[in-house]
């Protein structure tokens, strides 16, 4: 059981780049772990640290005013590339609870939502507004399905109802799937042809 | 008064629609996704340990070990085993990860192609090779290049570790049905142009996010004329356009490939299977949510110039003259300027291998150019077969001798420098021409720079030590 997600208020941090891939979010050399935990320190490792391991002052994660930001605002097609669930694990472990981007890659989004990381596509005008208000507080309300900026901008969002319920209850697909086992066994027994 | 006749729905269906319907345990509803049955679940060491741990935590069992099949490929060394039996592991973590898969497979009775197996290989090379991958199936794996298996007329897609757990425990996934997209490619391929060039060209056309939310069906005369290995290359990279999956309707080429393979049906079951498989086509008047038409004559040997597989151009073209912000970032990382030619740029590494281009036909292409030639002294070239079977077949044809005599390294099978998590790395600042699938920043090692290309182009670049048009060598051969 995860912590239920109903409402998040946080300042944002912004990476205004399109096509941020999962190899940036968590480089492959950190995937030899057999754990889910502890990946936050490697999140965006190649952008966040310089070759000598010191923090890269240019990267937003290292900015003083980004400390404590739980909402990441990023460009279109966020999370493209591999299916590694280590990407949402790393973001969550680094303190990110929501990603707002004009579009989000399918597998990453699915993985994120199943882990309680609210990955939400936003329309271009809201994205531009978020860029203008970078670092300001944003409220994401899952009950009302609304995003509220501190300048009064309000935008509504769609979310797949099942995933929304899982997020709000802190539950996941597992219990639902296990309850379907009789139907699954029936299906197996009644298939006209098994490829 | 009349009794209403039941309305028979004869709406034409796409292949994807038909396959989806065959696997719906429960259709989707407003408040929940469809319950989709999974015929084949492939697993490897990197994305499965946390899923098995979750099963243990919940006290659950692997429901269908007979529909689950494992291999080790991602973090495995590609250097040969030492005389004392030790292996050149990149870290104890990597070794532990493989040991974890081994013990999980043993505990649950799951087949695993381990070190000593003659059938081990990259998961997406191994599945088709063994006939595990067959038309009409749903196939998943914790790996985005699972789309490869769609080449056989299957719904095949990558999943995360949470869903690996779902499939292990229930053999099902909850999924919303994606939209459909036809990519229709017609006409003959020009000399020197292969499936890799086609798919890079396609991604360049529709964009690196152009397939998002869609299942892509590749069709048209060009696709019909392709071998299974070419179709696998095509479907493999549909994820690089952001698609949920890519697929090709099965035909005689598919059946000929499968016949006699280890897990392919035989005897009466083979005849019966073929009857089912032949029905797996899109209806003539089926409507896709989007339809892209591509003339194969427009496709040249293609390579990437930037930091994602949508930033591509013909080998003899120039980088964007007026780049936007994202293109500028890609150019800067790669060390290109706006409007630059790629041809002539020095190359330090050439990598031939991966689930995209690590099959026998790919190695033959490379050998056709390397035969009697030398890899340029400034180039380090790795040739990594996609599986133990590919390795044996290549050696039986003497391809390994051609590579070694040319100065390339002939390695043990694995993902190697494609994902670069086993210690096979491109050094910071080096430029690699790679037959793999991703040119993301640092993909082949921190600070590495990757140009994606076909096996033929990679071979030409290895010989010249520079980015080279492979057609130069074809003309040379013809002259």
Short mmCIF file of C-alpha atoms in Angstrom, two decimals, chain A residues 1 16-24 27-36 39 46-47 76-78 80-86 89 102-107 110-111 114-115 160-163 165 172-178 180-181 183-188 191-195, chain B residues 22-26 30-33 35 37 39 46 49-50 54-55 58 60 63-64 67 75 91 93-94 96-97 100 134-137 142-144 158-163 165-166 169-170 172 174 176 208-209 212-213 239 242 244 276-277 280 308 326 329 419 421 438 440-441 443 446:
data_model
loop_
_atom_site.label_atom_id
_atom_site.label_comp_id
_atom_site.label_asym_id
_atom_site.label_seq_id
_atom_site.Cartn_x
_atom_site.Cartn_y
_atom_site.Cartn_z
CA UNK A 1 0.00 0.00 0.00
CA UNK A 16 12.92 23.09 -20.72
CA UNK A 17 14.07 20.36 -23.12
CA UNK A 18 12.14 17.98 -25.34
CA UNK A 19 12.74 14.24 -25.59
CA UNK A 20 14.39 13.74 -22.21
CA UNK A 21 15.07 10.01 -22.34
CA UNK A 22 15.26 7.43 -19.58
CA UNK A 23 19.03 7.07 -20.13
CA UNK A 24 19.33 10.65 -18.82
CA UNK A 27 21.94 5.96 -16.86
CA UNK A 28 22.17 2.24 -17.63
CA UNK A 29 25.30 1.69 -15.54
CA UNK A 30 23.15 2.05 -12.42
CA UNK A 31 20.74 -0.71 -13.49
CA UNK A 32 22.78 -3.57 -12.06
CA UNK A 33 20.94 -3.19 -8.76
CA UNK A 34 18.39 -5.76 -7.61
CA UNK A 35 16.65 -3.16 -5.40
CA UNK A 36 14.13 -0.43 -6.08
CA UNK A 39 18.48 5.35 -7.07
CA UNK A 46 25.34 12.70 -16.22
CA UNK A 47 23.71 16.13 -16.18
CA UNK A 76 7.59 17.22 -24.80
CA UNK A 77 8.05 13.44 -25.04
CA UNK A 78 9.45 13.19 -21.53
CA UNK A 80 11.19 8.38 -24.13
CA UNK A 81 13.43 5.36 -24.59
CA UNK A 82 13.72 2.31 -22.45
CA UNK A 83 11.12 0.60 -20.26
CA UNK A 84 13.33 0.73 -17.14
CA UNK A 85 11.10 1.33 -14.15
CA UNK A 86 14.27 2.52 -12.47
CA UNK A 89 11.99 4.92 -8.96
CA UNK A 102 3.44 18.67 -23.01
CA UNK A 103 3.61 14.94 -23.75
CA UNK A 104 4.98 11.92 -21.94
CA UNK A 105 6.26 8.66 -23.44
CA UNK A 106 3.84 5.74 -22.99
CA UNK A 107 5.93 3.18 -21.10
CA UNK A 110 2.59 3.83 -17.26
CA UNK A 111 5.52 2.92 -15.01
CA UNK A 114 1.95 2.56 -11.18
CA UNK A 115 4.51 3.87 -8.69
CA UNK A 160 -7.44 7.24 -16.84
CA UNK A 161 -10.10 6.49 -14.18
CA UNK A 162 -8.61 3.22 -12.97
CA UNK A 163 -5.14 4.72 -12.51
CA UNK A 165 -8.49 5.54 -8.36
CA UNK A 172 -2.37 -0.92 -7.40
CA UNK A 173 -3.43 -3.34 -10.14
CA UNK A 174 -2.23 -6.36 -8.23
CA UNK A 175 -5.28 -6.84 -6.05
CA UNK A 176 -7.62 -6.26 -8.97
CA UNK A 177 -5.71 -8.74 -11.14
CA UNK A 178 -5.63 -11.39 -8.42
CA UNK A 180 -9.71 -11.85 -11.75
CA UNK A 181 -7.84 -15.17 -11.55
CA UNK A 183 -11.85 -15.30 -15.19
CA UNK A 184 -8.28 -15.78 -16.39
CA UNK A 185 -8.47 -19.54 -15.80
CA UNK A 186 -11.77 -19.62 -17.72
CA UNK A 187 -10.21 -17.78 -20.60
CA UNK A 188 -7.37 -20.27 -20.74
CA UNK A 191 -9.67 -20.46 -25.96
CA UNK A 192 -10.53 -21.75 -29.40
CA UNK A 193 -6.88 -21.55 -30.39
CA UNK A 194 -3.76 -20.93 -28.38
CA UNK A 195 -1.04 -19.43 -30.53
CA UNK B 22 -8.13 -12.77 -29.36
CA UNK B 23 -6.49 -11.88 -26.04
CA UNK B 24 -9.21 -9.95 -24.25
CA UNK B 25 -10.02 -11.82 -21.07
CA UNK B 26 -12.30 -8.91 -20.24
CA UNK B 30 -15.13 3.31 -18.71
CA UNK B 31 -13.67 2.76 -15.27
CA UNK B 32 -11.03 0.14 -16.04
CA UNK B 33 -8.68 -1.02 -18.78
CA UNK B 35 -7.64 -7.47 -19.10
CA UNK B 37 -3.82 -12.34 -21.70
CA UNK B 39 1.05 -15.82 -24.25
CA UNK B 46 17.98 -6.45 -15.24
CA UNK B 49 14.65 -9.19 -9.70
CA UNK B 50 12.39 -6.58 -8.09
CA UNK B 54 7.42 -8.39 -4.98
CA UNK B 55 5.88 -11.83 -5.59
CA UNK B 58 2.96 -10.85 -1.37
CA UNK B 60 2.37 -15.20 -4.65
CA UNK B 63 1.34 -18.74 -12.37
CA UNK B 64 2.60 -20.05 -15.71
CA UNK B 67 4.83 -19.37 -20.57
CA UNK B 75 24.97 -7.07 -17.91
CA UNK B 91 30.92 -5.33 -11.01
CA UNK B 93 26.42 -6.21 -8.61
CA UNK B 94 26.18 -7.39 -12.22
CA UNK B 96 24.79 -10.85 -8.35
CA UNK B 97 21.99 -9.75 -10.70
CA UNK B 100 19.48 -13.64 -8.74
CA UNK B 134 5.05 -17.00 -33.16
CA UNK B 135 2.23 -15.28 -35.08
CA UNK B 136 -0.90 -14.44 -33.15
CA UNK B 137 0.77 -14.19 -29.76
CA UNK B 142 10.75 -5.88 -19.29
CA UNK B 143 12.56 -4.35 -22.23
CA UNK B 144 11.33 -1.74 -24.67
CA UNK B 158 7.97 -3.61 -23.40
CA UNK B 159 6.74 -3.31 -19.83
CA UNK B 160 8.13 -2.07 -16.54
CA UNK B 161 9.06 -4.22 -13.57
CA UNK B 162 5.71 -3.76 -11.80
CA UNK B 163 4.00 -5.27 -14.84
CA UNK B 165 5.28 -8.91 -11.56
CA UNK B 166 1.67 -8.77 -12.79
CA UNK B 169 1.51 -13.71 -10.95
CA UNK B 170 -1.50 -13.68 -13.29
CA UNK B 172 -2.38 -10.87 -17.60
CA UNK B 174 -4.45 -4.26 -17.60
CA UNK B 176 -6.04 0.45 -22.64
CA UNK B 208 10.72 10.39 -32.08
CA UNK B 209 7.30 10.77 -30.44
CA UNK B 212 3.09 7.63 -29.14
CA UNK B 213 -0.16 5.91 -28.16
CA UNK B 239 9.67 2.05 -29.92
CA UNK B 242 7.45 6.18 -29.31
CA UNK B 244 3.51 0.95 -28.12
CA UNK B 276 -4.74 -19.85 -38.05
CA UNK B 277 -1.75 -17.73 -38.96
CA UNK B 280 -3.85 -12.84 -39.32
CA UNK B 308 17.76 10.80 -30.46
CA UNK B 326 16.44 20.97 -29.47
CA UNK B 329 21.50 20.85 -28.35
CA UNK B 419 23.29 -0.35 -23.50
CA UNK B 421 26.15 -1.67 -18.79
CA UNK B 438 19.74 4.56 -29.37
CA UNK B 440 20.93 9.27 -26.53
CA UNK B 441 23.58 11.32 -24.73
CA UNK B 443 24.09 5.89 -24.05
CA UNK B 446 29.41 8.77 -20.15
#
